[in-house]
PDB file of C-alpha atoms in Angstrom:
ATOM      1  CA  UNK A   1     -11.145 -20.928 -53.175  1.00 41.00           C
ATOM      2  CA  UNK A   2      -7.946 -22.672 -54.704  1.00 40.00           C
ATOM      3  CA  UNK A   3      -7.956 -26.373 -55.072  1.00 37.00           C
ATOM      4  CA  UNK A   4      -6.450 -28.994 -53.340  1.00 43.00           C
ATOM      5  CA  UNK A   5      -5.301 -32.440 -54.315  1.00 41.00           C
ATOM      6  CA  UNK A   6      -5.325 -35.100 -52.220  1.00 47.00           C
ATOM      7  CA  UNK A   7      -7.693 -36.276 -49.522  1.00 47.00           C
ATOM      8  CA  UNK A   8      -9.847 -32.726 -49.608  1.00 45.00           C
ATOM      9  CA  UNK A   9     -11.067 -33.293 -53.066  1.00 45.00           C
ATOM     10  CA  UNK A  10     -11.741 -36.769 -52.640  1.00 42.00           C
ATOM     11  CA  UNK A  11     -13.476 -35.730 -49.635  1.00 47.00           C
ATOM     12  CA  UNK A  12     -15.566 -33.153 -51.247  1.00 46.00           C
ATOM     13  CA  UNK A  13     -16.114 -35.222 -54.037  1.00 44.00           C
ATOM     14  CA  UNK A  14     -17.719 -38.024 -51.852  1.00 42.00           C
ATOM     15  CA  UNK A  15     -19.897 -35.033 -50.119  1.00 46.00           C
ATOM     16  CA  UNK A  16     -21.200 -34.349 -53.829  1.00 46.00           C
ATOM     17  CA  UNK A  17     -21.738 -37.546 -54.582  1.00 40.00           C
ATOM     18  CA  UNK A  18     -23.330 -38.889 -51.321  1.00 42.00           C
ATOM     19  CA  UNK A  19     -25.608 -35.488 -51.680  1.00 42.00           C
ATOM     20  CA  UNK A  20     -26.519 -36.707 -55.255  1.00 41.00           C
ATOM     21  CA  UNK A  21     -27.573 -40.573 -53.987  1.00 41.00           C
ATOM     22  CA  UNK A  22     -25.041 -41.845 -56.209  1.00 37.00           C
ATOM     23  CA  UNK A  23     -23.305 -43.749 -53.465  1.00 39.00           C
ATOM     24  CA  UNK A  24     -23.974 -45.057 -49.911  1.00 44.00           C
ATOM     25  CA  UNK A  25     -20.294 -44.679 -49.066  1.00 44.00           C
ATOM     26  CA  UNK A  26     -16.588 -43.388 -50.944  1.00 45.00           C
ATOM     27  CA  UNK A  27     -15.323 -46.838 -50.013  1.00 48.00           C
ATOM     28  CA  UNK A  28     -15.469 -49.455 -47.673  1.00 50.00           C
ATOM     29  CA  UNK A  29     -14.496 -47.932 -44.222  1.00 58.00           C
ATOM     30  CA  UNK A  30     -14.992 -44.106 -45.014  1.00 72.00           C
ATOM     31  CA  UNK A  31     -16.585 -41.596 -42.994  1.00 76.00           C
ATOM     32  CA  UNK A  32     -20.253 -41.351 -43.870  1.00 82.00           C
ATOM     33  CA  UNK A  33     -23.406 -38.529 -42.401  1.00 90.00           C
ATOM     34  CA  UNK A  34     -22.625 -35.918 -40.134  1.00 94.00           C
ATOM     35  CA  UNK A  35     -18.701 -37.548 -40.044  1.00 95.00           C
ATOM     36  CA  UNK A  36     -18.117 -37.088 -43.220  1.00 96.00           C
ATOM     37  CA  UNK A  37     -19.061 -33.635 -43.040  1.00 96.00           C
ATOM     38  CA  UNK A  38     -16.855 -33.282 -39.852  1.00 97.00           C
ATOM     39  CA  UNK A  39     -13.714 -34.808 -41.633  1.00 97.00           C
ATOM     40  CA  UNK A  40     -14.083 -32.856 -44.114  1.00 97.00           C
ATOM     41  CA  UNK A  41     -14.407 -29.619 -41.959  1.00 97.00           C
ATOM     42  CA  UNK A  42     -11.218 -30.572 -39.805  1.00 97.00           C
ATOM     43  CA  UNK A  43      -9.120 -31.344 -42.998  1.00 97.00           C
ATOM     44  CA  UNK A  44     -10.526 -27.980 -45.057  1.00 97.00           C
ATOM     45  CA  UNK A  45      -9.752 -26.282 -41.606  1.00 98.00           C
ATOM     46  CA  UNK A  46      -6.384 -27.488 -40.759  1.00 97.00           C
ATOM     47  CA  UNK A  47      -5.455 -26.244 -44.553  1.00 97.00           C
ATOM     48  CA  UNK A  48      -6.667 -22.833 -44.652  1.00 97.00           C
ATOM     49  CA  UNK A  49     -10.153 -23.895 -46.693  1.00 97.00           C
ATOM     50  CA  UNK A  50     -11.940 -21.699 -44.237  1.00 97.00           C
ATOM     51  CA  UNK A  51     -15.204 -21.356 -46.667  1.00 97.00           C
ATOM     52  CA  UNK A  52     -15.134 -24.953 -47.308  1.00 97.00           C
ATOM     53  CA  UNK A  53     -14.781 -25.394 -43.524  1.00 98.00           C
ATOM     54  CA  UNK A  54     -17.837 -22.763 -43.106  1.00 98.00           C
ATOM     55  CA  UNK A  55     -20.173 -24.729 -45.509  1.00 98.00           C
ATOM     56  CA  UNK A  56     -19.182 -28.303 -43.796  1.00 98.00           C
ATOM     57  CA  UNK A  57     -19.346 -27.234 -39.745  1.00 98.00           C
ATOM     58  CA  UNK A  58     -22.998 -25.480 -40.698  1.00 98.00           C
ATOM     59  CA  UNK A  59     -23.761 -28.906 -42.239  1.00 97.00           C
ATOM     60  CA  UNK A  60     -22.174 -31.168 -39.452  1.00 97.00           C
ATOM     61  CA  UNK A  61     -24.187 -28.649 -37.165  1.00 97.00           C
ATOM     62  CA  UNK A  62     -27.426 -29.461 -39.313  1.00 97.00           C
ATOM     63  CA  UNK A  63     -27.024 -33.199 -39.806  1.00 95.00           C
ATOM     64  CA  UNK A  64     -26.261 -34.024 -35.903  1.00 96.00           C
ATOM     65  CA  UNK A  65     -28.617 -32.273 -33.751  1.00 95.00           C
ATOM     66  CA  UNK A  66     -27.253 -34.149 -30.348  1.00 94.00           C
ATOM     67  CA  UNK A  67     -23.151 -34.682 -31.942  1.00 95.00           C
ATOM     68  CA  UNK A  68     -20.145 -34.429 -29.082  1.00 95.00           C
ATOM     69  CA  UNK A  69     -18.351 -32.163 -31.350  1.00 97.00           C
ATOM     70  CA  UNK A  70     -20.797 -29.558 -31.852  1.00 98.00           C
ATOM     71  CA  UNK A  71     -18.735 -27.079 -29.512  1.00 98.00           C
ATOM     72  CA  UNK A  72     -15.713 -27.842 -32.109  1.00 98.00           C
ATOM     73  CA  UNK A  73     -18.261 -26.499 -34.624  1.00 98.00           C
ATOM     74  CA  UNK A  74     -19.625 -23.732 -33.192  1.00 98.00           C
ATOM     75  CA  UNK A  75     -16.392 -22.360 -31.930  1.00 98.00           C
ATOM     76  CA  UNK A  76     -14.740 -22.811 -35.045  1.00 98.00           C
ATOM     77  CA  UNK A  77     -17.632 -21.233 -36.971  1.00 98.00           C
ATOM     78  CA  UNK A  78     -17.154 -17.783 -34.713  1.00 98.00           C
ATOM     79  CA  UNK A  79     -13.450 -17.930 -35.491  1.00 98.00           C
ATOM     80  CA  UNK A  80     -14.442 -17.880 -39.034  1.00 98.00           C
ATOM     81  CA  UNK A  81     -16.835 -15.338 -39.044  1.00 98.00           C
ATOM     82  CA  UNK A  82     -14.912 -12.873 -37.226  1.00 97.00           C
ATOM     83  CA  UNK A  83     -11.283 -13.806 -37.605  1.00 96.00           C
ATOM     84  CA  UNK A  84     -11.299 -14.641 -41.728  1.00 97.00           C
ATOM     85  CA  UNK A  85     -14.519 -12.812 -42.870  1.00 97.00           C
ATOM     86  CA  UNK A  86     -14.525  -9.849 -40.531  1.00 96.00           C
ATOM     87  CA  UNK A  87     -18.603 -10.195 -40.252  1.00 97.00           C
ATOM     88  CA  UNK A  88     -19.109  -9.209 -36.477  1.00 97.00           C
ATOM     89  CA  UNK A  89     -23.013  -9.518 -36.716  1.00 97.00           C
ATOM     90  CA  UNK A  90     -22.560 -13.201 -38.085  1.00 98.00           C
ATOM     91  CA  UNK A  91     -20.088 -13.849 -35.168  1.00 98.00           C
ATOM     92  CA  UNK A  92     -22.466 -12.572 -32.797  1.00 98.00           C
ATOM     93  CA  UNK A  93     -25.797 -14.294 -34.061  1.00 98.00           C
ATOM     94  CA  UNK A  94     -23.593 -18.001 -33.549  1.00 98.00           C
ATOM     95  CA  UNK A  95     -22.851 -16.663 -30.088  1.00 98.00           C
ATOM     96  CA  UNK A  96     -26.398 -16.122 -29.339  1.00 98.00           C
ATOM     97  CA  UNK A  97     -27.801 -19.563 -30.868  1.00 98.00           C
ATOM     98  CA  UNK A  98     -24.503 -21.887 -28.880  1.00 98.00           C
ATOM     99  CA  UNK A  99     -24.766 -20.029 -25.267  1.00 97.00           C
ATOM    100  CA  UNK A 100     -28.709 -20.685 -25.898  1.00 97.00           C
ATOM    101  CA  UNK A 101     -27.896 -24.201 -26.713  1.00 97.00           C
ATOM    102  CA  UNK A 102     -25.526 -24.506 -23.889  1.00 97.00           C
ATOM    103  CA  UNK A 103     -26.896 -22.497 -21.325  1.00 95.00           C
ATOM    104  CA  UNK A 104     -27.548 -25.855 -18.991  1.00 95.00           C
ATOM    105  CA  UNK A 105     -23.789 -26.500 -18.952  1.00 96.00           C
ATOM    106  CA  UNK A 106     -22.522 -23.354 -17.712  1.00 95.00           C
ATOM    107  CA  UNK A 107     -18.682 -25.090 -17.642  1.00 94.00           C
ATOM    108  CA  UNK A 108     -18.723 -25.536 -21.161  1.00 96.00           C
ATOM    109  CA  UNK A 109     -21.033 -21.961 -21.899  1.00 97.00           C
ATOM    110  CA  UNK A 110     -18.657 -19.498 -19.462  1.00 97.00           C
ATOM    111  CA  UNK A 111     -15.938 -19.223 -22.644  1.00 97.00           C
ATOM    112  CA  UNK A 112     -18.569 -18.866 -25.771  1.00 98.00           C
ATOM    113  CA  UNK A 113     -20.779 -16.247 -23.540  1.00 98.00           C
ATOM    114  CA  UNK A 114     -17.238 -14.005 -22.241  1.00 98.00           C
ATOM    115  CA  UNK A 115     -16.540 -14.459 -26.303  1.00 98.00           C
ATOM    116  CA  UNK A 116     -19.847 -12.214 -26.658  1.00 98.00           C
ATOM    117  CA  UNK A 117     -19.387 -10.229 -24.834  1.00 98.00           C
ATOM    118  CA  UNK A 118     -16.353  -9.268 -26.276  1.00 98.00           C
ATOM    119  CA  UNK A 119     -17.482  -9.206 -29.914  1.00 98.00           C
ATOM    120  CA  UNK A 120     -20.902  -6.713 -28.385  1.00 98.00           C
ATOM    121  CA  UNK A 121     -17.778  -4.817 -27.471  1.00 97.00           C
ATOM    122  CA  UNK A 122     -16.669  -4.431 -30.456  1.00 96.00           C
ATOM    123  CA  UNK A 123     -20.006  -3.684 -32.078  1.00 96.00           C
ATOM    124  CA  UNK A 124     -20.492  -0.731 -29.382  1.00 94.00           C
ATOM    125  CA  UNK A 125     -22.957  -2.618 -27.504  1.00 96.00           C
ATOM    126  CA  UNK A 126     -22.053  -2.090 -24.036  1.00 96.00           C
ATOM    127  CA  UNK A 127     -24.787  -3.054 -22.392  1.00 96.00           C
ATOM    128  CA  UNK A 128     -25.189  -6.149 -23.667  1.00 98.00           C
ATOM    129  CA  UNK A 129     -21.433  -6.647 -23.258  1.00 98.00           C
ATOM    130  CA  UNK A 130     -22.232  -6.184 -19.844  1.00 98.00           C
ATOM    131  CA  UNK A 131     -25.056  -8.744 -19.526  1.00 98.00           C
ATOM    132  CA  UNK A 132     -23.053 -11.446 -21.367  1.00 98.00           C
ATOM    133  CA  UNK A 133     -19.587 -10.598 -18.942  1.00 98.00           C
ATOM    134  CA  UNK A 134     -22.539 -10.502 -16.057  1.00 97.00           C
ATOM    135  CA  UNK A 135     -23.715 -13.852 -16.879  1.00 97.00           C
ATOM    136  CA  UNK A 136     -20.077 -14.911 -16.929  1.00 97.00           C
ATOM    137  CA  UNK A 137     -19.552 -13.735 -13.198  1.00 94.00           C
ATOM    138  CA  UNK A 138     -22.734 -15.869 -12.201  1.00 93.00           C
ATOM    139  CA  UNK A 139     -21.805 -19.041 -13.868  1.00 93.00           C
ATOM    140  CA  UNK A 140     -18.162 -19.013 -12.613  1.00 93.00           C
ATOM    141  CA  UNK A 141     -19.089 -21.797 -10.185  1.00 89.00           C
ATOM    142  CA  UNK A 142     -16.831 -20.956  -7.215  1.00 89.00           C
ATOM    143  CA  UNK A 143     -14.228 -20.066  -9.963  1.00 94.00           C
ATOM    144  CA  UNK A 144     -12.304 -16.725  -8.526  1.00 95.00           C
ATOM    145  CA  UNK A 145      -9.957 -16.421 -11.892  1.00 95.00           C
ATOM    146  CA  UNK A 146     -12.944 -16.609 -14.327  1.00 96.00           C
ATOM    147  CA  UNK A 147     -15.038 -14.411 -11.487  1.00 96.00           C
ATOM    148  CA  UNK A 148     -12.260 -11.783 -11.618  1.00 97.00           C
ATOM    149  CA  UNK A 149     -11.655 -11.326 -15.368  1.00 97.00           C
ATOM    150  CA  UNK A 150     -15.366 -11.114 -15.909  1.00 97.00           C
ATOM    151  CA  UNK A 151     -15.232  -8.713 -12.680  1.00 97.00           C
ATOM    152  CA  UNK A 152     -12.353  -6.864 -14.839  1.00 97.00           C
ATOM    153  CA  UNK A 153     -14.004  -6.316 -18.650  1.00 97.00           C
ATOM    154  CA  UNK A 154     -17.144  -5.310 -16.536  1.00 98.00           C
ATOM    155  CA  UNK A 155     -15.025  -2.532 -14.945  1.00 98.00           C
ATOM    156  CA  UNK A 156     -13.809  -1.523 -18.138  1.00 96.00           C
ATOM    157  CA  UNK A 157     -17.344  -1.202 -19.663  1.00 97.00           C
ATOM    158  CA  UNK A 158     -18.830   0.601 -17.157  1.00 97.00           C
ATOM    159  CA  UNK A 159     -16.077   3.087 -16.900  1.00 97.00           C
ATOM    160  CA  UNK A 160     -16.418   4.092 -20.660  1.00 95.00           C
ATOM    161  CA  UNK A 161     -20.110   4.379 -20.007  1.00 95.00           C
ATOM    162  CA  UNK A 162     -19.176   7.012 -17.462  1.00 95.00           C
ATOM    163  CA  UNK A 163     -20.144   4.965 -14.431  1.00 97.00           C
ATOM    164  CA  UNK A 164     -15.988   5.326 -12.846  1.00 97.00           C
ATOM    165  CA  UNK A 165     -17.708   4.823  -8.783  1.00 97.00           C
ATOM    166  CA  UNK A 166     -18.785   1.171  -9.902  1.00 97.00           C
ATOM    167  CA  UNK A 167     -15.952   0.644 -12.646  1.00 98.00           C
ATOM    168  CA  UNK A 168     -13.769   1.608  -8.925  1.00 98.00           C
ATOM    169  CA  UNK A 169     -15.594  -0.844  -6.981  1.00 98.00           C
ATOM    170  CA  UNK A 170     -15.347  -3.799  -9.231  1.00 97.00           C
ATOM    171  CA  UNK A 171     -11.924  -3.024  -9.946  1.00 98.00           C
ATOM    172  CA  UNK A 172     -11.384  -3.094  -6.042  1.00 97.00           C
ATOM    173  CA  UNK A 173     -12.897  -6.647  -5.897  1.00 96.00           C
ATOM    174  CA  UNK A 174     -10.515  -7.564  -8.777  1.00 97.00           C
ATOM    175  CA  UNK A 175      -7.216  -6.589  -6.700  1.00 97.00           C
ATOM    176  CA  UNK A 176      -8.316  -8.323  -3.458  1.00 97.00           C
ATOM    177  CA  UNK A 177      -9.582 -11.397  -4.849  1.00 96.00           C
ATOM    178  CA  UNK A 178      -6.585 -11.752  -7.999  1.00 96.00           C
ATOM    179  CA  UNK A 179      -4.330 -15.072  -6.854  1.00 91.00           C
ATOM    180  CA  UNK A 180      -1.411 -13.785  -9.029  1.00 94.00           C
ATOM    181  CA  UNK A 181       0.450 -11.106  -9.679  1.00 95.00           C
ATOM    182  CA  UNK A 182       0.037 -10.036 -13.191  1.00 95.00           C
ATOM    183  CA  UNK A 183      -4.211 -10.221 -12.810  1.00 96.00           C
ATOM    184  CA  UNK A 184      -3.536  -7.934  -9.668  1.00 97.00           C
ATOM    185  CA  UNK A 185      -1.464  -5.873 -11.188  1.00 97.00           C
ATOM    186  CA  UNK A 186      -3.580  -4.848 -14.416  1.00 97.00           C
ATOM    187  CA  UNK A 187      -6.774  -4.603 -12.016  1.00 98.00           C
ATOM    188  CA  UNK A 188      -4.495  -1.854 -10.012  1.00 98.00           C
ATOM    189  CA  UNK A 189      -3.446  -0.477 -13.731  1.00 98.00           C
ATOM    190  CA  UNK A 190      -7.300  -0.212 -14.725  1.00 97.00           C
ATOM    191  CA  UNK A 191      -7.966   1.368 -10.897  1.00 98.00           C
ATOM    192  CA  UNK A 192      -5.488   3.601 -11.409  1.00 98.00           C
ATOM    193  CA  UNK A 193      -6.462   4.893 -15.283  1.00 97.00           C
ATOM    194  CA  UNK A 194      -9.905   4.938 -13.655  1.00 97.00           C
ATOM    195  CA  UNK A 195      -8.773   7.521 -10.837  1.00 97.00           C
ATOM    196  CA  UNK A 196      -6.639   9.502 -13.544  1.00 96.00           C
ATOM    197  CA  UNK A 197     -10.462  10.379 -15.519  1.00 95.00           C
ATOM    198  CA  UNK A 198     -11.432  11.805 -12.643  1.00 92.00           C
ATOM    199  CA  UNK A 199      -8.379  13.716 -11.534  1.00 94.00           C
ATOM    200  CA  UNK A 200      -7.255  12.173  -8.326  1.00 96.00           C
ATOM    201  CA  UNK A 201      -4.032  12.318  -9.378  1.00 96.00           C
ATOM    202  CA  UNK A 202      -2.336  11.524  -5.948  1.00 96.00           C
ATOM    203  CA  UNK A 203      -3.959   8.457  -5.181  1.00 97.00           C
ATOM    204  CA  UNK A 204      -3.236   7.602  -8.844  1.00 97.00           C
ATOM    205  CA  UNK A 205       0.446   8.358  -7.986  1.00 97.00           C
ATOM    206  CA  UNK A 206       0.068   6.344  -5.245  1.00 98.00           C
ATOM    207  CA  UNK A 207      -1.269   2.880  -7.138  1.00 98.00           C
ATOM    208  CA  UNK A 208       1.177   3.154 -10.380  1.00 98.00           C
ATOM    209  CA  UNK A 209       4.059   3.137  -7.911  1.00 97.00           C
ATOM    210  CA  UNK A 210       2.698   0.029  -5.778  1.00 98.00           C
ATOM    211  CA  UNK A 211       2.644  -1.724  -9.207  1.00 98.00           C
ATOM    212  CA  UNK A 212       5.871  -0.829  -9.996  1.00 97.00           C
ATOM    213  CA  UNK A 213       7.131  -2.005  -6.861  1.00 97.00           C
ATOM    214  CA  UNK A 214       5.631  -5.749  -7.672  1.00 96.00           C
ATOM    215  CA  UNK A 215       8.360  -8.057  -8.575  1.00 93.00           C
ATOM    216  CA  UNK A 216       6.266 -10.174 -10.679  1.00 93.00           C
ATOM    217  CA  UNK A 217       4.055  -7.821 -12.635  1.00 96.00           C
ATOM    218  CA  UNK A 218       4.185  -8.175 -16.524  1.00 96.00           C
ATOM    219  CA  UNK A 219       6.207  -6.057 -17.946  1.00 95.00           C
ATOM    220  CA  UNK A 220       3.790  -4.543 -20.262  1.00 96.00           C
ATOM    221  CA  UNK A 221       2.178  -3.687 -17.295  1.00 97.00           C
ATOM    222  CA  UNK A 222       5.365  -1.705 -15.847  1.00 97.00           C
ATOM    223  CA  UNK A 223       5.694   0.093 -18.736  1.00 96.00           C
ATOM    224  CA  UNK A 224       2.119   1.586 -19.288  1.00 97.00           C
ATOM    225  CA  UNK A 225       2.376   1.885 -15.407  1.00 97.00           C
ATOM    226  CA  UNK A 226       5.135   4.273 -16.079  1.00 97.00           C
ATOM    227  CA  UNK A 227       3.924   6.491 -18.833  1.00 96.00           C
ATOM    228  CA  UNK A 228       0.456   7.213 -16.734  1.00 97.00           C
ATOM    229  CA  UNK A 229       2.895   7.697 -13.840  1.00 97.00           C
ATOM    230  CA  UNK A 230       4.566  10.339 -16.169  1.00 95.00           C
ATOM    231  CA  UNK A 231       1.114  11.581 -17.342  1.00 94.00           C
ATOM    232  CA  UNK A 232       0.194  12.116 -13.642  1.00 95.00           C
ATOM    233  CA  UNK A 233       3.090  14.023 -12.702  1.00 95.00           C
ATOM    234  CA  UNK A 234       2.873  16.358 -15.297  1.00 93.00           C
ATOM    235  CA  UNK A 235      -0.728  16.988 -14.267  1.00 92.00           C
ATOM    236  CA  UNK A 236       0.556  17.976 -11.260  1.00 91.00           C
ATOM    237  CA  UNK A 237       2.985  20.245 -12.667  1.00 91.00           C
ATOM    238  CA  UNK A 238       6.171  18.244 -11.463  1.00 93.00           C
ATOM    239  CA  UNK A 239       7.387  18.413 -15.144  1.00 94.00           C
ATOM    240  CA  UNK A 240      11.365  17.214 -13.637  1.00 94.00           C
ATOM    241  CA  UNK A 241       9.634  14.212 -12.424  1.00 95.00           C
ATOM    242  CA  UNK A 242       7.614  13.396 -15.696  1.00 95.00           C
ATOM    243  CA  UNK A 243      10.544  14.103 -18.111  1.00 95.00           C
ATOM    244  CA  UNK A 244      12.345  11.593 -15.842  1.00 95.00           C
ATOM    245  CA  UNK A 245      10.412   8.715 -16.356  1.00 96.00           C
ATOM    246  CA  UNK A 246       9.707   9.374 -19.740  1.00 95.00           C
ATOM    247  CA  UNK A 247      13.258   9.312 -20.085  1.00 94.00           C
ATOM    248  CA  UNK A 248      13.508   5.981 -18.452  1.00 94.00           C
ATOM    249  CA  UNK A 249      10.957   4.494 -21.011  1.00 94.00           C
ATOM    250  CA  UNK A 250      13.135   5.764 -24.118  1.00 90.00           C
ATOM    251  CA  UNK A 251      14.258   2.309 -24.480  1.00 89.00           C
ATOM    252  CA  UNK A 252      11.229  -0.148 -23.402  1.00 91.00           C
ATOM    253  CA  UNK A 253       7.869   1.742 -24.350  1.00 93.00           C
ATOM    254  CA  UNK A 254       7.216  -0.394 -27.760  1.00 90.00           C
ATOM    255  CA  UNK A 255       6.967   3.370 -30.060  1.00 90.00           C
ATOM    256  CA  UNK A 256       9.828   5.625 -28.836  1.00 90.00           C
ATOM    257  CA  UNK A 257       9.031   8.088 -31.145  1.00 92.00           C
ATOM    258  CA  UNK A 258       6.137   8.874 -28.975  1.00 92.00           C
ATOM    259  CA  UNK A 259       8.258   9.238 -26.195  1.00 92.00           C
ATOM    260  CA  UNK A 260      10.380  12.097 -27.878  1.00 92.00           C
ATOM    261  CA  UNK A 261       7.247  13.824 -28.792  1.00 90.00           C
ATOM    262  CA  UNK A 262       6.283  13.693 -24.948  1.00 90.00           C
ATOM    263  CA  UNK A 263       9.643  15.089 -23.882  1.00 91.00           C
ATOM    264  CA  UNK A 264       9.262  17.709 -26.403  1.00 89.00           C
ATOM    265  CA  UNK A 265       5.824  18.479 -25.405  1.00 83.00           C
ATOM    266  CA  UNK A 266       7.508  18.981 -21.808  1.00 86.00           C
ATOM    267  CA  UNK A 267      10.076  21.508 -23.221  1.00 44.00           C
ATOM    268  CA  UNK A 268      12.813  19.044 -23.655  1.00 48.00           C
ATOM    269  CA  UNK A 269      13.752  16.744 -25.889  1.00 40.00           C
ATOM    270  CA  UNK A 270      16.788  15.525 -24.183  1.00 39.00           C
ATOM    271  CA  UNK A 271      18.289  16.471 -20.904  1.00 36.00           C
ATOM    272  CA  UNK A 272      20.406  19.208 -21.475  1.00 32.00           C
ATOM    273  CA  UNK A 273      23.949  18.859 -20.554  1.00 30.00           C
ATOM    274  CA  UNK A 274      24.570  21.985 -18.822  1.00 29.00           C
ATOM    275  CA  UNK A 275      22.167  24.347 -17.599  1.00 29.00           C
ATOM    276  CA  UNK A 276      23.432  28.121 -16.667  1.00 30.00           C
ATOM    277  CA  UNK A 277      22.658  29.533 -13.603  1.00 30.00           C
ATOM    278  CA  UNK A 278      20.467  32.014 -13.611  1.00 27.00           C
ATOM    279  CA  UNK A 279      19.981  35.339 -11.092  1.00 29.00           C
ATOM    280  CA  UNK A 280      17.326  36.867  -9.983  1.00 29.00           C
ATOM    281  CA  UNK A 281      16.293  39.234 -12.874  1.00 30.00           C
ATOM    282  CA  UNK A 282      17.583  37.536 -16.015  1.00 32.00           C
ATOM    283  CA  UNK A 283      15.859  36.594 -19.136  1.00 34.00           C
ATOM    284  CA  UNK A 284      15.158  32.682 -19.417  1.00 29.00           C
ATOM    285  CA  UNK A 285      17.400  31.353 -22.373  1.00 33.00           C
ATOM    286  CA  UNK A 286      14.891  29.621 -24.714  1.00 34.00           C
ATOM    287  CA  UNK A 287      16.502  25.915 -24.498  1.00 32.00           C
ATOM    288  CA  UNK A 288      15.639  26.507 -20.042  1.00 33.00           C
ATOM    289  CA  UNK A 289      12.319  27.276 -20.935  1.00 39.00           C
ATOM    290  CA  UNK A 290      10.030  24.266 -20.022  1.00 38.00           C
ATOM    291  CA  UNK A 291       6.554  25.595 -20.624  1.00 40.00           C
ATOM    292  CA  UNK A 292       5.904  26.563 -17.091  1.00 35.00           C
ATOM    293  CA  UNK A 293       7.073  30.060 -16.755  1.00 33.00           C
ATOM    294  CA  UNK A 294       5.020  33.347 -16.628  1.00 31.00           C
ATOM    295  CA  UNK A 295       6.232  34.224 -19.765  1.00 33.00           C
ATOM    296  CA  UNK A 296       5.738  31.051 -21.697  1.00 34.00           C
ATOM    297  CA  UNK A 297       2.256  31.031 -20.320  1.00 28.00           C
ATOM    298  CA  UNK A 298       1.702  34.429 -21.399  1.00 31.00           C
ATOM    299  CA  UNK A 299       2.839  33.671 -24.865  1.00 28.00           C
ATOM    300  CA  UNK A 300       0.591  30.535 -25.063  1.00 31.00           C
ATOM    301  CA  UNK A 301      -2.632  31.851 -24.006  1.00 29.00           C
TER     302      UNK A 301
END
């Protein structure tokens, strides 16, 4: 790691040097023990020293068995591990030792245990995932926020496991019991991408346009709303419907690029100014064909 003048170095240096026995303290008033090593942490922290934070929150965490900042250390320790070093499994095995070590405090354990749950995620371990978000739902303490976003990774978990009836039914708790709008209205999102696996396309119609209809719902929300809303009516063949909202999104959906390659997908890349009028018997001009006829099926099967 690159140096740094000042008060780091001098810390480090009196870390060395109390290690060594030289001294019993840097000076008179200085941080000595388990707050040296936390002062040192902080400051390495604060700077971007993150392996010189590392080695002096696993020492704090040695050194002070009972300390009141040992949640400071832990925490930062994960954020370490996984943000900086990209090591999951050392992320993960922190987890496991602090929700162990605060597993009688379930106020201060709900965050590090939803945390792992997360990073088991990540790893591919779903099940465990599910028994760390589980754990979260029955430590929420009356909680209906916490309860519900628990309620909502659980829903997620399950429904890439293949289990969409209880992914639904969690989901449905989610909606009733959400106090604001944008929680209700990603629950209804997650219902409705749920319902769209399993093909029930109108009642996934039906839940993409209540969202859009909420005045307060992110607008993140809104927009992935309207691009399954656009995926749903194309399912059902209403391909003037789809290429309208996909039209709508040109300027909000964050890659518009993939918009374009939608429309064109649909048969149209942009609404065509005029249209002839065509009688009963005449060829289909190529730029009216939208995918759907008997002919254009024909020629793609």
């Amino acid at each position: 790691m690159r140096a740094r003048p000042g008060p780091l170095l001098l810390a480090l240096a009196c870390a060395a040097l109390l290690a060594a026995g030289g001294l019993a303290a840097c000076g008179r008033g200085e941080p000595t023990g388990p707050a040296l090593d936390l002062s040192i942490a902080r400051d390495a922290y604060a700077g971007g020293y993150f392996l010189e934070a590392e080695t002096a929150y696993e020492r704090y965490l040695q050194s002070d068995p009972q300390g009141k900042h040992r949640l400071e250390a832990w925490t930062r320790l994960v954020e370490i591990a996984s943000g900086v070093k990209g090591d999951l499994g050392k992320a993960v095995t922190l987890l496991e030792t602090a929700t162990l070590e605060y597993n009688a405090r379930p106020e201060v354990n709900w965050p590090l245990l939803f945390r792992l749950g997360e990073l088991y995620e990540l790893q591919g371990q779903r099940k465990k995932a599910l028994d760390a978000w589980g754990r979260c739902q029955d430590t929420s303490g009356g909680d209906v926020a916490k309860a519900v976003q628990a309620q909502m990774r659980m829903a997620v978990a399950n429904r890439a496991l293949g289990k969409h009836d209880l992914a639904l039914d969690l989901l449905t708790q989610c909606v009733a019991q959400a106090k604001d709008e944008e929680t209700k209205s990603r629950a209804m999102y997650e219902m409705a991408q749920t319902l769209s696996l399993s093909w029930q396309w109108p009642k996934t119609i039906a839940i993409l346009n209540d969202i859009l209809a909420l005045e307060k719902a992110p607008q993140d929300v809104k927009v992935m709303s309207a691009y399954l809303l656009a995926d749903a009516y194309e399912a059902q063949r209403d391909l003037p419907k789809a290429r309208e909202i996909l039209l709508s999104l040109k300027d909000t959906y964050p890659n518009p690029e993939v918009i374009m390659a939608r429309l064109a997908n649909l048969g149209q890349q942009q609404p065509a100014l005029a249209t002839p009028q065509l009688q009963p018997g005449d060829d289909i001009p190529p730029e009216a064909d939208d995918g759907t006829t008997p002919k254009a099926r024909k020629l793609r099967r």
